[in-house]
Each structure stands twice: as structure tokens, then as C-alpha cells.
XYZ file of C-alpha atoms in Angstrom:
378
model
C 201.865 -45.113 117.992
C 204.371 -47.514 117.886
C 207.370 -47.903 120.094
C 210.414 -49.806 120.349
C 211.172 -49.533 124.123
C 214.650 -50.898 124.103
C 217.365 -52.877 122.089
C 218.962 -54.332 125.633
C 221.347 -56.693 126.853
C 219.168 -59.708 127.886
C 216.074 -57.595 127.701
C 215.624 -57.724 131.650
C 216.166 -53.828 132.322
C 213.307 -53.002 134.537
C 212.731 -50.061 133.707
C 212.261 -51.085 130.169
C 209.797 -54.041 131.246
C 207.409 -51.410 133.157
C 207.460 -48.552 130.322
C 206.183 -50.896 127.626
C 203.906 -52.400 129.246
C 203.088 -49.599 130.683
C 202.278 -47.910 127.060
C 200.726 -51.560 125.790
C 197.859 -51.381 128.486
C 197.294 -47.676 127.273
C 196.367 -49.132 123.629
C 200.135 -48.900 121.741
C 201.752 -51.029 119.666
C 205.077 -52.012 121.071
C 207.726 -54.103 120.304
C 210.530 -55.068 122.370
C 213.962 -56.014 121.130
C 216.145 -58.015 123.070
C 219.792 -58.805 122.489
C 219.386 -62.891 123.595
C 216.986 -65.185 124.945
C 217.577 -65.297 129.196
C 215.693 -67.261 131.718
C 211.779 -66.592 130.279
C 211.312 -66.001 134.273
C 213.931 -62.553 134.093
C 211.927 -61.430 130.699
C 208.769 -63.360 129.243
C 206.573 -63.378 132.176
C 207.311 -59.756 133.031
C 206.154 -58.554 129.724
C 202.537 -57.917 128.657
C 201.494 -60.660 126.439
C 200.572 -58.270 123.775
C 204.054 -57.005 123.727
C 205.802 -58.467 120.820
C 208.969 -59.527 121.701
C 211.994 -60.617 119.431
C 215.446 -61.726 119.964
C 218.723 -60.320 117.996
C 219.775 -63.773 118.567
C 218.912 -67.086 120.257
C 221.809 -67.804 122.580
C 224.246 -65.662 124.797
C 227.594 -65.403 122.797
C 230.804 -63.111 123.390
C 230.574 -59.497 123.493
C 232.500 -59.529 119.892
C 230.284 -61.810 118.242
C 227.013 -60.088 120.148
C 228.247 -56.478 118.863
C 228.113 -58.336 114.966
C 224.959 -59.920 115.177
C 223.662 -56.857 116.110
C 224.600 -55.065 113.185
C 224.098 -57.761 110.972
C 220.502 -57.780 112.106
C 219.816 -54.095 112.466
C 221.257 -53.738 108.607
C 218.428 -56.498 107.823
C 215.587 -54.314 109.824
C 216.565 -51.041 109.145
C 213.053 -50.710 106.474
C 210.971 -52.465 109.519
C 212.620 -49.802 111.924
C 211.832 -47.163 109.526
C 207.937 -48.062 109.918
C 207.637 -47.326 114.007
C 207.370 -44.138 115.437
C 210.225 -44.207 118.099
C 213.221 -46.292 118.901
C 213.648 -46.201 122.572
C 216.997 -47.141 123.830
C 218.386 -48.756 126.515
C 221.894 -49.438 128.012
C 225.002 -49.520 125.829
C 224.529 -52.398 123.674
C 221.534 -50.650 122.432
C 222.700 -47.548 122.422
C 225.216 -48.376 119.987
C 222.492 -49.773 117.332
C 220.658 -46.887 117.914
C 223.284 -44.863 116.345
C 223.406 -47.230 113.651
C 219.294 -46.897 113.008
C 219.599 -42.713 113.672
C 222.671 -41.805 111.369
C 220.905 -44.291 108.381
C 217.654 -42.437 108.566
C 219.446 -39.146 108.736
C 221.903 -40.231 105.702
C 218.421 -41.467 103.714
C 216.605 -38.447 105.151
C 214.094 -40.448 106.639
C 211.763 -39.294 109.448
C 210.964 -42.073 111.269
C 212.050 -43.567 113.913
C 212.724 -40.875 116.730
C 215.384 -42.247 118.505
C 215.231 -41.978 122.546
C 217.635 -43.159 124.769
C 217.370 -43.165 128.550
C 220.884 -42.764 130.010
C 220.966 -45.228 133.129
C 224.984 -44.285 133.958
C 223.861 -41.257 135.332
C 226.773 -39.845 137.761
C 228.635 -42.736 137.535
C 232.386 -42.808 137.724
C 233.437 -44.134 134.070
C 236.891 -43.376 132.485
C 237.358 -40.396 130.430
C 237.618 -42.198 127.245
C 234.256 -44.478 128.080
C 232.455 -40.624 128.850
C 233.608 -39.986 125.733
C 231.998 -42.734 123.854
C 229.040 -42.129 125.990
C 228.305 -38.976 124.618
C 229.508 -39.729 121.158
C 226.867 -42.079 120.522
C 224.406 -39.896 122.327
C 224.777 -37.047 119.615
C 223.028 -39.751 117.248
C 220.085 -38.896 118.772
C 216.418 -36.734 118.829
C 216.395 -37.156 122.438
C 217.730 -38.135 125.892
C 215.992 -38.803 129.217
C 218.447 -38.302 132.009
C 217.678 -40.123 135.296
C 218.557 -36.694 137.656
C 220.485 -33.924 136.693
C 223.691 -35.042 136.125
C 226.051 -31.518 135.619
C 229.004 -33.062 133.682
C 226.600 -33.110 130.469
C 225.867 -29.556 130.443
C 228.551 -29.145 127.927
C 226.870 -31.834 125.750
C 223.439 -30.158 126.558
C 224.955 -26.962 125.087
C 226.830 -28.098 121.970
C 224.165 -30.173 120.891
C 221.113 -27.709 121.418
C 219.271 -29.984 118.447
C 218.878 -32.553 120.785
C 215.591 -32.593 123.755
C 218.171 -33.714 126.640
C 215.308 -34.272 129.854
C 215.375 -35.044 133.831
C 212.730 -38.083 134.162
C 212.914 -39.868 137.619
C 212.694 -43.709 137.253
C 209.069 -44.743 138.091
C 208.149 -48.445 139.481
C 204.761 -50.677 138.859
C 203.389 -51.083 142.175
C 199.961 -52.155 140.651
C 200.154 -55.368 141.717
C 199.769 -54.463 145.778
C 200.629 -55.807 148.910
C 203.089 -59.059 149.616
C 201.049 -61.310 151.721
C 202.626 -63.089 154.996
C 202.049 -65.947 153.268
C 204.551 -65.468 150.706
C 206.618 -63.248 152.657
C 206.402 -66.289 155.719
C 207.657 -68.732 152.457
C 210.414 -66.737 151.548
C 211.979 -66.233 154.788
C 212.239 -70.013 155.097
C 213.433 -70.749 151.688
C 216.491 -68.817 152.615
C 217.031 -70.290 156.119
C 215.972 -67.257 158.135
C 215.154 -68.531 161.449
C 212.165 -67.698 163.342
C 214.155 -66.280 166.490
C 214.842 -63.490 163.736
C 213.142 -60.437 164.433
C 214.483 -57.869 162.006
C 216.005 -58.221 158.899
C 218.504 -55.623 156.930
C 218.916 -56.268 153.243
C 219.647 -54.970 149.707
C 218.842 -56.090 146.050
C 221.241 -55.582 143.300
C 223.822 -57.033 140.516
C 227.007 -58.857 142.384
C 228.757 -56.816 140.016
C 232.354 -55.290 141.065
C 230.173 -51.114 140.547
C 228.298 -52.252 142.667
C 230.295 -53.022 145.736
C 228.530 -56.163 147.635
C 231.668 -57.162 149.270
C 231.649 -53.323 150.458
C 227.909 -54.297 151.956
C 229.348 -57.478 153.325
C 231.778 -55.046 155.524
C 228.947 -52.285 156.478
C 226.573 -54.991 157.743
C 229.161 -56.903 159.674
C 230.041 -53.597 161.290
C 226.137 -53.406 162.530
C 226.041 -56.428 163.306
C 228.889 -56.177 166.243
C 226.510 -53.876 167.829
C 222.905 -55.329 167.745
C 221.720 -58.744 168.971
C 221.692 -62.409 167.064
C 218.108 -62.029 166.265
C 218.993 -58.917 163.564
C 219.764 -60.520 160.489
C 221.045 -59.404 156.788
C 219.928 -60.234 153.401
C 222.071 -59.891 149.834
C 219.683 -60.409 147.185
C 221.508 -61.042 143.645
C 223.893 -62.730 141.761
C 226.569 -62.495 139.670
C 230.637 -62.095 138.751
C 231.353 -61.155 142.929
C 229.077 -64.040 144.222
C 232.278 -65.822 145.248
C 234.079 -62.792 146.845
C 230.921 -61.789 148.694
C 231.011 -65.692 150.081
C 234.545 -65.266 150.972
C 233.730 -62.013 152.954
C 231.084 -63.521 154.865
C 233.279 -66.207 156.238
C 235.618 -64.141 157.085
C 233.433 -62.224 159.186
C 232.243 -65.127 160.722
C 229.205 -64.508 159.351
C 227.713 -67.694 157.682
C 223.898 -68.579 158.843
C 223.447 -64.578 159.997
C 223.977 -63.215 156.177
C 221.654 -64.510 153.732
C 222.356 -64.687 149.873
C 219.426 -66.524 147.876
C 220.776 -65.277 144.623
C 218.320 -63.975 142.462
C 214.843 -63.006 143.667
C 212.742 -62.306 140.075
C 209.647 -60.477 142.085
C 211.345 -57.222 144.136
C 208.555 -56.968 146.123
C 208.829 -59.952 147.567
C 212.502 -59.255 148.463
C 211.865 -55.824 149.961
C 208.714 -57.117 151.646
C 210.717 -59.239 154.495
C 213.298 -56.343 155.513
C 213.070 -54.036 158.073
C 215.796 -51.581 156.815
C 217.284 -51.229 153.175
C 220.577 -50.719 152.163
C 221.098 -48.997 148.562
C 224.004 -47.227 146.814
C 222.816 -43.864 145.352
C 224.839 -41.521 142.979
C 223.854 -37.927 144.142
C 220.143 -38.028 144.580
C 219.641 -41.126 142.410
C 219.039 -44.441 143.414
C 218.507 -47.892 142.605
C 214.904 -49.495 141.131
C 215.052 -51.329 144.247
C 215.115 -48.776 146.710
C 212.043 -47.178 145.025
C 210.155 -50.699 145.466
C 211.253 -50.724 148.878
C 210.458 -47.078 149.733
C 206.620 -47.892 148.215
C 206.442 -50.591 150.428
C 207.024 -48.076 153.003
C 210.539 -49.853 154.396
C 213.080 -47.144 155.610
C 216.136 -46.414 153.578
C 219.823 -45.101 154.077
C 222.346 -45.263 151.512
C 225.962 -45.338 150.822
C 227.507 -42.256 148.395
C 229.240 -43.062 145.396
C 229.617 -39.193 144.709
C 232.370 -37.854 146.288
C 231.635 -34.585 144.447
C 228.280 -34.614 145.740
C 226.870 -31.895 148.516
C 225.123 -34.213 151.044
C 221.638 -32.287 152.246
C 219.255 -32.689 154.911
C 216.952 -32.529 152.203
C 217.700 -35.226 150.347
C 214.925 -38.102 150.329
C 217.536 -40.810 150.923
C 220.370 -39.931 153.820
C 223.678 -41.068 152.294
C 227.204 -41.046 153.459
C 230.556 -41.853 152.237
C 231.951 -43.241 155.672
C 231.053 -46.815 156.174
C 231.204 -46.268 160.117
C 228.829 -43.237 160.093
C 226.262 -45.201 157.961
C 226.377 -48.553 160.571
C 225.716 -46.249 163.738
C 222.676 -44.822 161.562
C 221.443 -48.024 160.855
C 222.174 -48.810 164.453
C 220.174 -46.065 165.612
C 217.081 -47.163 163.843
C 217.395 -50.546 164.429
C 216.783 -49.361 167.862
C 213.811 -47.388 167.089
C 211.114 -48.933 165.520
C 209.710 -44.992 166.145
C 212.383 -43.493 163.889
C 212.094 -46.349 161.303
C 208.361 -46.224 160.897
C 208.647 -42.310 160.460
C 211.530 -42.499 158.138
C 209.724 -45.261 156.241
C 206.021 -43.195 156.283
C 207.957 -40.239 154.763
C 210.264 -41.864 152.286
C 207.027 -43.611 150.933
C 205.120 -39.994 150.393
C 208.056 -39.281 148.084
C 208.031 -42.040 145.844
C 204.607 -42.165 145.540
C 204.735 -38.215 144.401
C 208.098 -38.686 141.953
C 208.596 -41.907 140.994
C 205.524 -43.722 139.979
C 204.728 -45.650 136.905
C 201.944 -43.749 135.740
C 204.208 -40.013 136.063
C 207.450 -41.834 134.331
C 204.719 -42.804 131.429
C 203.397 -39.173 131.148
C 206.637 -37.972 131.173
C 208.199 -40.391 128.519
C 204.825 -39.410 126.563
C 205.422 -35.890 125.802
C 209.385 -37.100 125.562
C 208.364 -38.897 122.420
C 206.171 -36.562 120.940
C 208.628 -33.846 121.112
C 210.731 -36.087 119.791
C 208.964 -36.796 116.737
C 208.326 -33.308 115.587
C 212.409 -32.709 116.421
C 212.784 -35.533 113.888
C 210.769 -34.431 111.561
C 213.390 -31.544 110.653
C 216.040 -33.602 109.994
């Protein structure tokens, strides 16, 4: 079989990385289309080097110009896309080519390729108008893997009854074990965490506005009024709110006790010197990073984007929508190593049942065969 696992912005999407190589290990041909060349330490060395990988174009340009390139070069490889077996989409610039690739081989009444697209906005609070693009493109395809069940496209689900719409958890690559102390020792100095430190709370993600890091900035100077000097925080990422989340930490007075090395490329290593982990979830879904750090057996509360959302006790993740309420739980654990190791022990025997690699392959699997015969009645 052959497989396109994703036309993606920068080609870094994670989930992405671990599916094809996933399926390249397992014998398959894949390919993997990225929109620009990045950093060869976010892409290249993350990829299996029998993964093919090509570039829609060499440099980062505008959004404008990126959106033209794109078609120019999908209009150029529509016959080569017509030879694989599924086109595998991920994220909106791909999802948007996609369409292009799906309504040509419907117009030509072509077969191949299937066209898959995992929706990664799952729950998230968009505009109506950007739902509504969302879900136009979607119709251009054979089928959709949803992260959780997401109840706002159960209209979608029923109008378009054509179309294999599936739940498939996120899965993670932990195949590569254990952080040693050597590396984890290495880390914690490169980013000036003293040795006086005895427990560290942290989170990984995008510095993107979505996001809210300045919003973790708040919650973790809010612990730290309540637990001694030798707690510390860690913000791993980057990007567009680097400067605000700066600005916050001053402000709380902060500097030397909140950590922000930008950019760690290997989330195990980040998750493997925290104590406690931070994450955002949307209902019951959560970040890439949480998973890693729930494998690695570090306990995990979360903040609730979802104000819709019914908050259970049985809910792998404890979330809450109060930024006080959260702080005295992370308070309370920070105070029991008991209740962290417990929470961590049992958050692990989740993940390891719902969100590995090897179950998110299986799953995408069957996805793709179903969605071949679907295509086949076009």
C-alpha cells in the first residue's frame, strides 16, 4: 500500500511523524508531503529514512503565496497522486489540497487516492464562519478520523452518511524507552535549574495566543505563593506569545523560578524532568504532550477549554475551568508525593490501554481500507 500521511504546514505534526513511520517499519510505501523545508531537527531526523519526503516548496513564504504554490504543485501531481492508495491529511493547509486532489478524481471518476483527513480542531472554539469552512472542505472526503467525539458534527455525520466519519484517540511512540539521569541531569542545567530544586511543574506546547501560556504564567505563579523556593516551573515552546509570556513572568516577579528554554525537539526529555504536568484539554482530549508525559508515568491536571463540557470523576485527566481551583490541586499534590505517584501509576495504565502507537496504527489501518472500498463507488 501506499500512503501519503499528510500535506502539512512545516511537516512537523507529530502525529503525522509517528503514523508514517509507524506504517514504513510495517513494510509500506509512504511518502510524506510537506508544505516547506523547517529546521531538519523539527522534521528530517524524526522521519524513518525510508520515508520519502518532499517539499511543496523550499522556503517559508506568506500564507497567500503558500496557498498558490500549493495548487500550482498539486495541479502538476495530480497523475502521481492518482497512483497511491490514500491521501492522508493533516491540518488546514492540507486539508484544503485535499479537496483539490478528492473533487479532481471524483470529476475524472478516478478511484484512487482515498482521501483521509484527521481533524486535529476537535472541540475547539472557532468562529462560525471558520466551522463552516471546516466542514465544507471535509465533505471532499472518503473519510474522517475524529480525535474524541466531538457532538457539534453530528449534523455533518448525518448529512453526509457517504462519508466513514471515526473516533481514533491520538497514539504516541514510546519505543524508544526510558530518559536517562544523564540526559535528564543535562537538561536541567542547560536551562538554569538549580540543584536546591526539588520538584519541577511544567508544560510543552505552541506559545500560540489558543493556547494560553500567559494564562499558565498566572496559574503557576498562583502555586507558587503557596509552596517553597525549591518548587520550580517549566514552559517548554516557542512562538508568536514568547514575548508576552516574558513580560508575565516579570511581572510576577518570577524570573530565575520560571524556566522557558524554547523549543525542546525530544518530548520525552521535556516531560522526563517534571514532577507535575500542566496541559489544556478540550472535553476529554488532550495534548500529544500530556500523553508522553502520562507514559512516563508523571501526574497530570488540566485546565478546561470547554465550557460546555460535563466535568466527571471519570475522566482520565481532572480539569477545571477556575484557575484558583486548579493551583490548590496542584498544591495538594505537590504536597503528596503519595497522591502524585498514584495519580501518575493510574494515568499511565490509561495511556498505555488507549493511546499507543501500535492501537492508533490498527485503527488508522482498517480506516484506510474502508476507505478504499468507499472510494471505489464513486
Amino acid at each position: 500500500m501506499h500512503l501519503i500521511p499528510a500535506l502539512t504546514k512545516g511537516g512537523g505534526e507529530r502525529v503525522m511523524v509517528d503514523l508514517a513511520n509507524s506504517f514504513a517499519r510495517d513494510g509500506h510505501e509512504v511518502t510524506v508531503v510537506a508544505a516547506f523545508k523547517v529546521d531538519e531537527r523539527l522534521l528530517r531526523n524524526t522521519i524513518d529514512d525510508s520515508i520519502d519526503v518532499q517539499y511543496v516548496i523550499e522556503k517559508k513564504v506568506g500564507r497567500l503565496r503558500l496557498q498558490f504554490e500549493g495548487l500550482l504543485w498539486t495541479i502538476r501531481k495530480l497523475g502521481w497522486l492518482r497512483s497511491h492508495d490514500i491521501l492522508h491529511c493533516h491540518l488546514s493547509f492540507a486539508s484544503v489540497f485535499g479537496s483539490v486532489v478528492h473533487l479532481s478524481s471524483w470529476l475524472t471518476k478516478n478511484k484512487q487516492p482515498a482521501v483521509v483527513e484527521t481533524y486535529h480542531a476537535v472541540g475547539m472554539p472557532f468562529a462560525n464562519w471558520k466551522k463552516k469552512i471546516h466542514k465544507w472542505l471535509a465533505s471532499r472526503r472518503d473519510a474522517i478520523a475524529m480525535m474524541a467525539y466531538d457532538e457539534s458534527w453530528q449534523p455533518f455525520v448525518k448529512r453526509h452518511p457517504r462519508i466513514l466519519v471515526e473516533v481514533i484517540p491520538n497514539g504516541v511512540d514510546t519505543s524508544c524507552g526510558k530518559v536517562s539521569n544523564v540526559k535528564r541531569q543535562v537538561l536541567r542545567e542547560s536551562i538554569g535549574v538549580p540543584d536546591s530544586c526539588e520538584l519541577i511543574i511544567g508544560t510543552m506546547g505552541q506559545f500560540r495566543p489558543e493556547r494560553l501560556p500567559t494564562m499558565f504564567v498566572e496559574l503557576m505563579a498562583m502555586i507558587s505563593h503557596e509552596v517553597g523556593p525549591e518548587v520550580h516551573f517549566l514552559l517548554v515552546g516557542d512562538g508568536a506569545e514568547f514575548d508576552n509570556v516574558q513580560d508575565a513572568i516579570r511581572n510576577h516577579g518570577l524570573e530565575g523560578r520560571i524556566h522557558t528554554p524554547g523549543v525542546v525537539n525530544d518530548p520525552k526529555l521535556g516531560v522526563s524532568i517534571m514532577d507535575l504536568y500542566l496541559t489544556l484539554n478540550v472535553g476529554s482530549v488532550t495534548g500529544l504532550a500530556a500523553i508522553e508525559a502520562a507514559f512516563a508515568g508523571v501526574p497530570i491536571v488540566g485546565y478546561q477549554l470547554n465550557d460546555q463540557y460535563e466535568i466527571t470523576s471519570s475522566d482520565w485527566i481532572w480539569t477545571s475551568r477556575d484557575l484558583e481551583v486548579i493551583a490548590n490541586r496542584a498544591i495538594e499534590l505537590v504536597r503528596s508525593p503519595k497522591k502524585r505517584n498514584e495519580l501518575g501509576e493510574s494515568q499511565m495504565e490509561y495511556a498505555k490501554s488507549q493511546h499507543s502507537l501500535s492501537s492508533m496504527q490498527s485503527n488508522y489501518f482498517n480506516l484506510y481500507q474502508r476507505a478504499i472500498e468507499a472510494a471505489s463507488t464513486r
